[in-house]
PDB file of C-alpha atoms in Angstrom:
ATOM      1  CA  UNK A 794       6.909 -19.728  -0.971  1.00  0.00           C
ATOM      2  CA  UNK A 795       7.694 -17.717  -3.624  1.00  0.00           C
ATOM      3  CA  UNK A 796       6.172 -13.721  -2.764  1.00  0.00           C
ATOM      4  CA  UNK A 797       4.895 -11.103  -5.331  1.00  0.00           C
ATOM      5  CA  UNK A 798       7.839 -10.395  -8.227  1.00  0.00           C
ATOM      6  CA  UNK A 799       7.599  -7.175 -10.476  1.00  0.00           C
ATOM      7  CA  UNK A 800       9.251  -6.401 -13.889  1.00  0.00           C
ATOM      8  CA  UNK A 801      10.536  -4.354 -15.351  1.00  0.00           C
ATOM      9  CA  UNK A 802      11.972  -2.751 -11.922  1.00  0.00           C
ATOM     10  CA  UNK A 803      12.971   0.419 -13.607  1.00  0.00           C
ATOM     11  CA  UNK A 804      11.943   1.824 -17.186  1.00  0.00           C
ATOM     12  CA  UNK A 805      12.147   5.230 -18.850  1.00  0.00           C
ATOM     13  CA  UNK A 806       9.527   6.588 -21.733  1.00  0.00           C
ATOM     14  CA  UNK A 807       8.994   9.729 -23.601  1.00  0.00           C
ATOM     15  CA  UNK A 808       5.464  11.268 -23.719  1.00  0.00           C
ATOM     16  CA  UNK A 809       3.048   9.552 -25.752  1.00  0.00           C
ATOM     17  CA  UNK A 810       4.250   6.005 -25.300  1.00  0.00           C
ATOM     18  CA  UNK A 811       2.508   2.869 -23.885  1.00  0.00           C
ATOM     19  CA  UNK A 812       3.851   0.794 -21.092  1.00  0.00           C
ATOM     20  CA  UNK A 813       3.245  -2.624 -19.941  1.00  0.00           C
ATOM     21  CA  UNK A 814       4.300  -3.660 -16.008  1.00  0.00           C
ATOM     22  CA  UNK A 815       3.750  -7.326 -14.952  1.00  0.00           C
ATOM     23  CA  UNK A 816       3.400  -8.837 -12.060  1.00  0.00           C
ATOM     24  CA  UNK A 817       3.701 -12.412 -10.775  1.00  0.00           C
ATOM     25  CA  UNK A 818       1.172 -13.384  -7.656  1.00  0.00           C
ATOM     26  CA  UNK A 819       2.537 -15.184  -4.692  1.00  0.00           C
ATOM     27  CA  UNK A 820       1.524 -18.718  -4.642  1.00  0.00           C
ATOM     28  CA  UNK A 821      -1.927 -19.377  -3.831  1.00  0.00           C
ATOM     29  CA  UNK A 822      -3.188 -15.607  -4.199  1.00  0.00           C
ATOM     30  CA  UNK A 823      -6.378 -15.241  -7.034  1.00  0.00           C
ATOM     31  CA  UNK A 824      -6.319 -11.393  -6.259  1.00  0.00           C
ATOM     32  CA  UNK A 825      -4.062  -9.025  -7.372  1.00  0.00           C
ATOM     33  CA  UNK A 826      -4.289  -5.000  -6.645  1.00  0.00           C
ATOM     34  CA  UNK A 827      -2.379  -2.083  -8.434  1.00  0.00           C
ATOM     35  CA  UNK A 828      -1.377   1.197  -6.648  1.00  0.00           C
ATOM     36  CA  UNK A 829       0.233   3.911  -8.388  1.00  0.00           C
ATOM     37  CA  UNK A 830       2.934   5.724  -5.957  1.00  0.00           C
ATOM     38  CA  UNK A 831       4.299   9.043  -6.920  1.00  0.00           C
ATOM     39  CA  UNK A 832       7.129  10.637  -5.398  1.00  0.00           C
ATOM     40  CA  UNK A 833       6.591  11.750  -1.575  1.00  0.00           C
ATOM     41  CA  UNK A 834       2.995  10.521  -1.664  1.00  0.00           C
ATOM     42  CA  UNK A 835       0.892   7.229  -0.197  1.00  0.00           C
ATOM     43  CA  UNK A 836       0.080   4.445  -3.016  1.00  0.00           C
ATOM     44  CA  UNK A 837      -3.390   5.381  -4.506  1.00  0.00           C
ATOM     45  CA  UNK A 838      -5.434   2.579  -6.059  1.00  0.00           C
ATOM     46  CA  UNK A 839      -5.699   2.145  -9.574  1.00  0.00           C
ATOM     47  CA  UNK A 840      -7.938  -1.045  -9.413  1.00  0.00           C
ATOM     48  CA  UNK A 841      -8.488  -4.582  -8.614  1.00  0.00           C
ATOM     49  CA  UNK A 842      -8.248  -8.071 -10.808  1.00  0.00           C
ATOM     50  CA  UNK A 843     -10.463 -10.745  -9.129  1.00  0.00           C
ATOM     51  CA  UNK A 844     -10.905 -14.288 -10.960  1.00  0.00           C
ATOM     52  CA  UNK A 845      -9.048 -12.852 -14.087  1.00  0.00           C
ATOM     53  CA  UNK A 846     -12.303  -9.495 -14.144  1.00  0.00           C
ATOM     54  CA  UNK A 847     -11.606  -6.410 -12.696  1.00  0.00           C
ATOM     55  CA  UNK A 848     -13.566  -6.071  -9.842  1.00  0.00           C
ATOM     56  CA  UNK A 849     -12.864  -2.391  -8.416  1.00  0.00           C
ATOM     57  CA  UNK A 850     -10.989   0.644 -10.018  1.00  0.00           C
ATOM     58  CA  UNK A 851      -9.882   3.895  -8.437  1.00  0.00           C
ATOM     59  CA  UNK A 852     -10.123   7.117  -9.716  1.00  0.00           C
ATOM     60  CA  UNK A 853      -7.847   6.471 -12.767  1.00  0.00           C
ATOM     61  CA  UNK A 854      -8.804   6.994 -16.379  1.00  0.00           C
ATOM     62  CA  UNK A 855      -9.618   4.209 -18.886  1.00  0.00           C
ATOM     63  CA  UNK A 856      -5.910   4.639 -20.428  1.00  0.00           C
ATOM     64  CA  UNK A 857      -4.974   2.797 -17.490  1.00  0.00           C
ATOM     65  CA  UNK A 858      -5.946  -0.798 -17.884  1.00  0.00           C
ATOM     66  CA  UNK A 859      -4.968  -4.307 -16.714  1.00  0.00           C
ATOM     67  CA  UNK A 860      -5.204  -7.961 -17.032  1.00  0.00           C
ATOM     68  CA  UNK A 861      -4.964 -11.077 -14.791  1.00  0.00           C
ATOM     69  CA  UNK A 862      -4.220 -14.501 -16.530  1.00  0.00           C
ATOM     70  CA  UNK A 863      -5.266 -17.758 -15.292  1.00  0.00           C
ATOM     71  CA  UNK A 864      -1.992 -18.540 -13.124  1.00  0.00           C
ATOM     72  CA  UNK A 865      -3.164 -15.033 -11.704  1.00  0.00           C
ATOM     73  CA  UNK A 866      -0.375 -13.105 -12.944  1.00  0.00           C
ATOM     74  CA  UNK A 867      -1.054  -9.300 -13.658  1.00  0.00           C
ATOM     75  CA  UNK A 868      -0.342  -6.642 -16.107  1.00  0.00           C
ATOM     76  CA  UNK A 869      -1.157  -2.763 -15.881  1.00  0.00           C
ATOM     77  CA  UNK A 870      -1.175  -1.230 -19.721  1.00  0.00           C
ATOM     78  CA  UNK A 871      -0.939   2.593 -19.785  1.00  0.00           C
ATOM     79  CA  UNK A 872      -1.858   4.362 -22.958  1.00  0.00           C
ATOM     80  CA  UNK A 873      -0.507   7.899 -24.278  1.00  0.00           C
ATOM     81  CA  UNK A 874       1.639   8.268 -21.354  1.00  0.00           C
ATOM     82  CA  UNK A 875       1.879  11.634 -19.756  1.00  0.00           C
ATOM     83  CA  UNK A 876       4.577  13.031 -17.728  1.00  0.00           C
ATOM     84  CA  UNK A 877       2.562  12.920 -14.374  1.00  0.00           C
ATOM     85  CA  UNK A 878       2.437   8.876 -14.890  1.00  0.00           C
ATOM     86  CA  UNK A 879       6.108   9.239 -13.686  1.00  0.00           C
ATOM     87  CA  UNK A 880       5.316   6.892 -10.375  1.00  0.00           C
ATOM     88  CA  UNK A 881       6.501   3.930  -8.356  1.00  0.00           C
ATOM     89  CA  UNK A 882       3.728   1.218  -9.544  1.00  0.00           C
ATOM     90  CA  UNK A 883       3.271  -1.451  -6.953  1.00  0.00           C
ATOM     91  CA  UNK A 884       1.310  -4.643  -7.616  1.00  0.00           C
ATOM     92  CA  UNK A 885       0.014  -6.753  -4.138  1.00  0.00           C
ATOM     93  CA  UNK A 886      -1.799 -10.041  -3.978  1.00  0.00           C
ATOM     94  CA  UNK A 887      -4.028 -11.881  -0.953  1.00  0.00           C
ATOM     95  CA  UNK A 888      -5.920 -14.869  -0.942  1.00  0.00           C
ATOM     96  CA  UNK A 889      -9.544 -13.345  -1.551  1.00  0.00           C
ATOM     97  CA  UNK A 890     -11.099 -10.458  -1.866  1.00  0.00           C
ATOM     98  CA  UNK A 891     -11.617  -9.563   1.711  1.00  0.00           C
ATOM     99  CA  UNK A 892      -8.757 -11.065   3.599  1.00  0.00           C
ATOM    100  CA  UNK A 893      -7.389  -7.493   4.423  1.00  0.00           C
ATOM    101  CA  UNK A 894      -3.452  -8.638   4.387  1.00  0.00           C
ATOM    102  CA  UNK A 895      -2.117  -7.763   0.926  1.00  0.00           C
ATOM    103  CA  UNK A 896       1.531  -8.599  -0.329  1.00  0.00           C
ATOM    104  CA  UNK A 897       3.180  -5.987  -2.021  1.00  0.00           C
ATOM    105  CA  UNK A 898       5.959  -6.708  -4.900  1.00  0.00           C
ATOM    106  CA  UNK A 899       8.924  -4.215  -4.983  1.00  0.00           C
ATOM    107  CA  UNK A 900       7.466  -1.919  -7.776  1.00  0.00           C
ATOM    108  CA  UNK A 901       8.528  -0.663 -10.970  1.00  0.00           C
ATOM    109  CA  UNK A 902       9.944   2.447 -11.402  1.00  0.00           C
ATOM    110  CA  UNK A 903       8.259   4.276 -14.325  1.00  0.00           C
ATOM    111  CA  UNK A 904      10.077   7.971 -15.588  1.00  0.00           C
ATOM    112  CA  UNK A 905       8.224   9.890 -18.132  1.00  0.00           C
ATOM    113  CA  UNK A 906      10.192  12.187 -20.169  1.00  0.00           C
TER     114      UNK A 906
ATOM    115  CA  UNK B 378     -15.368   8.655   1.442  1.00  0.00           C
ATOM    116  CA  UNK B 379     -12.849   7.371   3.416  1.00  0.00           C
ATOM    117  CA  UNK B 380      -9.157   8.784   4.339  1.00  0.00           C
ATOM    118  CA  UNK B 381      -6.326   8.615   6.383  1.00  0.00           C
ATOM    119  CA  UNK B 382      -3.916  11.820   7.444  1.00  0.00           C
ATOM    120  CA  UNK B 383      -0.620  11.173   8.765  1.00  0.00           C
ATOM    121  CA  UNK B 384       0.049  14.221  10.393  1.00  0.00           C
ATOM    122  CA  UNK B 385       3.821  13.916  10.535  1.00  0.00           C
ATOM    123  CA  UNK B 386       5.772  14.402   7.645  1.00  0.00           C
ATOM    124  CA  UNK B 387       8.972  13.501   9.395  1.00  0.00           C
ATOM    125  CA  UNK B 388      10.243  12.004  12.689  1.00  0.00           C
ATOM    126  CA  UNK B 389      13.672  12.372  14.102  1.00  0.00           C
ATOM    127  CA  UNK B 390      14.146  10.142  17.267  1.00  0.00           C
ATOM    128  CA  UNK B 391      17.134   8.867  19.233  1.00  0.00           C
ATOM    129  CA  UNK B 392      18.225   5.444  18.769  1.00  0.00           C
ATOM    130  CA  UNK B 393      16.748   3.501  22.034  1.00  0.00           C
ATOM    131  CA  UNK B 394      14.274   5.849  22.862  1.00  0.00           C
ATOM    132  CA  UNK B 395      10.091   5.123  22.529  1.00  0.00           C
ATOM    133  CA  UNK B 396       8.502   6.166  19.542  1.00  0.00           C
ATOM    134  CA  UNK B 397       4.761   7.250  18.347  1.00  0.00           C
ATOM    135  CA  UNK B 398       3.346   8.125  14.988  1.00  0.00           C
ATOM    136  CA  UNK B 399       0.460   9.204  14.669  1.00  0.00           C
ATOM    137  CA  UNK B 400      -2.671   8.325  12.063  1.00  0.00           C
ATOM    138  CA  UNK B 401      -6.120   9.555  11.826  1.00  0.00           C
ATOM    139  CA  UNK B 402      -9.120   8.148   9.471  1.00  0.00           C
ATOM    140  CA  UNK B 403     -12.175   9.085   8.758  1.00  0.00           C
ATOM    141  CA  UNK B 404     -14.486   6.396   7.478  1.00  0.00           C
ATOM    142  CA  UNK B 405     -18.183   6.129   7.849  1.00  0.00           C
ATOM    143  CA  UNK B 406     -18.173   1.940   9.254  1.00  0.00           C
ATOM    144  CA  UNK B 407     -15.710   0.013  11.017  1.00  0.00           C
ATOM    145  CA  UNK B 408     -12.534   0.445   9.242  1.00  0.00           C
ATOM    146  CA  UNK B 409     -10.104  -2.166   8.667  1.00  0.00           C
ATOM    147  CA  UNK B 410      -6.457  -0.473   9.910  1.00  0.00           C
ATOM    148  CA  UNK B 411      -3.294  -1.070   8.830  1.00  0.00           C
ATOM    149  CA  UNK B 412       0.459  -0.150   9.572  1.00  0.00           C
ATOM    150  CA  UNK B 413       2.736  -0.640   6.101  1.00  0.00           C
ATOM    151  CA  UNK B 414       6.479   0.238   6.478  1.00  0.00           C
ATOM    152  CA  UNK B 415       8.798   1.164   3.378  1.00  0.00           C
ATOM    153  CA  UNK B 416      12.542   0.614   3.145  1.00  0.00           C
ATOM    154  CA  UNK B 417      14.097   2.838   0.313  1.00  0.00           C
ATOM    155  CA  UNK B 418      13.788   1.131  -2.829  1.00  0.00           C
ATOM    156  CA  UNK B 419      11.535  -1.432  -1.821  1.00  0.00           C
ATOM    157  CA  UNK B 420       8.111  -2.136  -1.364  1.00  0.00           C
ATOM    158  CA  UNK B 421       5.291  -2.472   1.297  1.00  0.00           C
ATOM    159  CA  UNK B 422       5.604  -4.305   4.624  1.00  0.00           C
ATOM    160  CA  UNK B 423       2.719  -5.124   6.472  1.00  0.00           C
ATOM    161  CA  UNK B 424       3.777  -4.497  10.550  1.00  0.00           C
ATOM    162  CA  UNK B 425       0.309  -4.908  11.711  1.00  0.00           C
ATOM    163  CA  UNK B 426      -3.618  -4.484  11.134  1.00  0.00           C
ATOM    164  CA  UNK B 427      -6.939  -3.883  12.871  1.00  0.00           C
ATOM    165  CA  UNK B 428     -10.050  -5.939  11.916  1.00  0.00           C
ATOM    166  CA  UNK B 429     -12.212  -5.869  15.154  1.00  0.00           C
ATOM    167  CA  UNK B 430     -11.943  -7.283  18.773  1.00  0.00           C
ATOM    168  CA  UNK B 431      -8.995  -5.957  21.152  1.00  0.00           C
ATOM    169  CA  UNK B 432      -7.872  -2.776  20.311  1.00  0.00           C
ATOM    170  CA  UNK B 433      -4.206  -2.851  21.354  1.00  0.00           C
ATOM    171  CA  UNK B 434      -2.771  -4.840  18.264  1.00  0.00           C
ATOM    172  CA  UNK B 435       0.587  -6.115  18.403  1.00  0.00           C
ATOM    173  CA  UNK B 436       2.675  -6.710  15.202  1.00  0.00           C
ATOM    174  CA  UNK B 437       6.176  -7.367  13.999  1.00  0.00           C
ATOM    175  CA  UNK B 438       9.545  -5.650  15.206  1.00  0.00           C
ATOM    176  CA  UNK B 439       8.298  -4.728  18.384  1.00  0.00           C
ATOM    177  CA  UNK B 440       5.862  -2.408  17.241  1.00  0.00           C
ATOM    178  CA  UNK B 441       1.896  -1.850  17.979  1.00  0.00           C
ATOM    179  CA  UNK B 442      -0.962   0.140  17.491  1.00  0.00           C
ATOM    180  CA  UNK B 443      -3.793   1.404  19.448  1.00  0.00           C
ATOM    181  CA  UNK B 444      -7.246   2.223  17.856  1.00  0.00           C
ATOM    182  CA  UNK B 445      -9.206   4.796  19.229  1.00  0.00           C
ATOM    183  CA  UNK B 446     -12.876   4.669  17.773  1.00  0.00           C
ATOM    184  CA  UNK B 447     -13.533   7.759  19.749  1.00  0.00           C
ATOM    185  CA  UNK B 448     -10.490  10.163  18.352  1.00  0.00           C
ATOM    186  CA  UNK B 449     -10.921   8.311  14.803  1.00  0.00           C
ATOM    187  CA  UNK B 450      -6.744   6.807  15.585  1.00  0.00           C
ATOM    188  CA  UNK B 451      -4.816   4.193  14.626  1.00  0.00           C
ATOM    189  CA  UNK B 452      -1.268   5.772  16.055  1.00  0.00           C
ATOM    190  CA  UNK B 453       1.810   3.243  16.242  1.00  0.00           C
ATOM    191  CA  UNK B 454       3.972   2.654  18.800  1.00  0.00           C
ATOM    192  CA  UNK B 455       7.212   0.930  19.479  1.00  0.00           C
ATOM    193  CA  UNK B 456       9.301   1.872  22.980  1.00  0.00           C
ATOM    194  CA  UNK B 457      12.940   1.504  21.759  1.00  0.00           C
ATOM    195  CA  UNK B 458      13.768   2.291  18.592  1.00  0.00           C
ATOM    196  CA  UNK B 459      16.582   0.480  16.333  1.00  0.00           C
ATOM    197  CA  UNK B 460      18.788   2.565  13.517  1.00  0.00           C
ATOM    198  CA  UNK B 461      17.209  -0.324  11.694  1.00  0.00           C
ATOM    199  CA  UNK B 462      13.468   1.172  12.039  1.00  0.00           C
ATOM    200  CA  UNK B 463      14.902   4.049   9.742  1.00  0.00           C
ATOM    201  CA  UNK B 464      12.396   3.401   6.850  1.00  0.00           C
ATOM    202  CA  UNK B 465       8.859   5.302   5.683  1.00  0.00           C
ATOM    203  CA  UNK B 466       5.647   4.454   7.213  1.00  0.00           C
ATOM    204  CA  UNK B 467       2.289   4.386   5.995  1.00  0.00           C
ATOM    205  CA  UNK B 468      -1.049   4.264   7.731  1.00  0.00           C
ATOM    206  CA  UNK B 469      -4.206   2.816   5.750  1.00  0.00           C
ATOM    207  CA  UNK B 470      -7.040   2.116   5.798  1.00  0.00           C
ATOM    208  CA  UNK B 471      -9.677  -0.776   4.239  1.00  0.00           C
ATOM    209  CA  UNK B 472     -12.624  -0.579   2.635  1.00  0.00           C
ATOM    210  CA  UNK B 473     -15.759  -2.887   4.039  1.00  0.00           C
ATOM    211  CA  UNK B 474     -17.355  -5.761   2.655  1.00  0.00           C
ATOM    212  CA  UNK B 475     -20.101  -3.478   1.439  1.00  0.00           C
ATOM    213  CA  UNK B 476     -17.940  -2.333  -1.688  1.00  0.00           C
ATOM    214  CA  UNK B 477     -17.700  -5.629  -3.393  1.00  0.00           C
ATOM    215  CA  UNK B 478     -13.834  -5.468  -3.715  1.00  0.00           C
ATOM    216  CA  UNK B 479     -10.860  -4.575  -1.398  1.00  0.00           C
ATOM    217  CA  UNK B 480      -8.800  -0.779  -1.875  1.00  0.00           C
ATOM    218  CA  UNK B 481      -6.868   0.161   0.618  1.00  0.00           C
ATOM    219  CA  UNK B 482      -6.732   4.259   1.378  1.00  0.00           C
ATOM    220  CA  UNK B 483      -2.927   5.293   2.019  1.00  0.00           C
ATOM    221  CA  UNK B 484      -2.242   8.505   4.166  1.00  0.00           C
ATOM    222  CA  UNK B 485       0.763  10.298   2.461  1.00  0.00           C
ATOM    223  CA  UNK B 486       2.951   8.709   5.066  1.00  0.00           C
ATOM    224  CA  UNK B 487       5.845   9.294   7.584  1.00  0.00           C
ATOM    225  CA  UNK B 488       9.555   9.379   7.182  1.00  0.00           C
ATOM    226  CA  UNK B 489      11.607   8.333  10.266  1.00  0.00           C
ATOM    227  CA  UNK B 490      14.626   8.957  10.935  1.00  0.00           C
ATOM    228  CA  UNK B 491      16.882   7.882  13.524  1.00  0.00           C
ATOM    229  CA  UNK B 492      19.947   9.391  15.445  1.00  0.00           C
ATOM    230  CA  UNK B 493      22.660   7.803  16.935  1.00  0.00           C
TER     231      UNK B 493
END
């Protein structure tokens, strides 16, 4: 069983630019979640992709966006970045919405400069 | 709204001896409680979680957790800690069926550290 793979696992950007961060669901999982983590802090939701819709989204702005495919892979797009986007993104799957168990991926390191 | 405070920044305790962290919520329903550990550089690992019935929960690596609807805690426990257990920890907590999709509310964590 193959579990939740991220890439790019580190990255660097200036101000300004856009990023893309993918994420591959463990077999079997239709859900996938998105949690920014910045440095010394808990992983805050950004949202959720249910069925390929987003079904749930934190308190994030709209430059934040994602998309889930059909296999159920993820990405998270973020527009004019700003230095405070500097975070560990992590990406988690489950089975369903409301299993409670999610499996987290290893995260991609994103540095704004 | 819900949350979860992890009162501890950071832990030092003995390798071998017993160790508790402690985690309190606030959330309005029955909350769905987990334990997530970190290892530098890595991602989440579920140790254990809290839907309903017996309140002592038992997870992986030796370690469980008590929930205490009355004091609003979810603390973890383990009674001989490893160097191994060295890692950050993360308390959370689970939004109901009510909401229509699953987000899970992280407290801002604990690092532990152990000593030979």
């Amino acid at each position: 069983e193959t579990g939740v793979t991220q890439s790019p696992t580190h990255l660097i950007k200036t101000r300004g630019q856009q990023v893309t961060l993918r994420c591959s669901s463990q077999s079997g999982h239709n859900t996938v979640s998105w949690y920014q983590q910045a440095l010394g802090q808990g992983p805050q939701f950004i949202f959720q992709y249910y069925r390929e819709e987003e079904n749930g989204r934190g308190n994030f702005p709209p430059r934040f966006s994602g998309l889930q495919f059909p296999n159920y892979s993820s990405e998270l797009n973020v527009n004019a970045l700003e230095l405070d986007d500097s975070a560990l993104y992590l990406c988690a799957s489950s089975s369903g919405l409301y299993t409670g168990e999610l499996f987290f991926g290893e995260g991609s390191r994103l540095t704004v400069l | 709204a819900q949350s979860v405070t992890q009162p501890d920044i950071h832990i030092t305790v003995s390798e071998g001896a017993s160790l508790e962290l402690r985690c309190n919520y606030s959330y309005g329903a029955t909350p769905y409680l987990f334990w997530y550990v970190q290892s530098p550089g890595q991602g989440l690992q579920l140790l254990l979680k809290y839907f309903s019935g017996d309140t002592l929960v038992q997870g992986i690596k030796g370690f469980e957790a008590e929930f205490k609807r009355s004091q609003s805690s979810f603390n973890l426990r383990k009674p001989s800690v490893h160097w191994s257990d060295a890692a950050e920890y993360f308390c959370a907590v689970g939004a109901s069926r009510n909401t229509g999709f699953q987000k899970l509310v992280f407290g801002t964590g604990t690092r532990l550290l152990v000593s030979p």
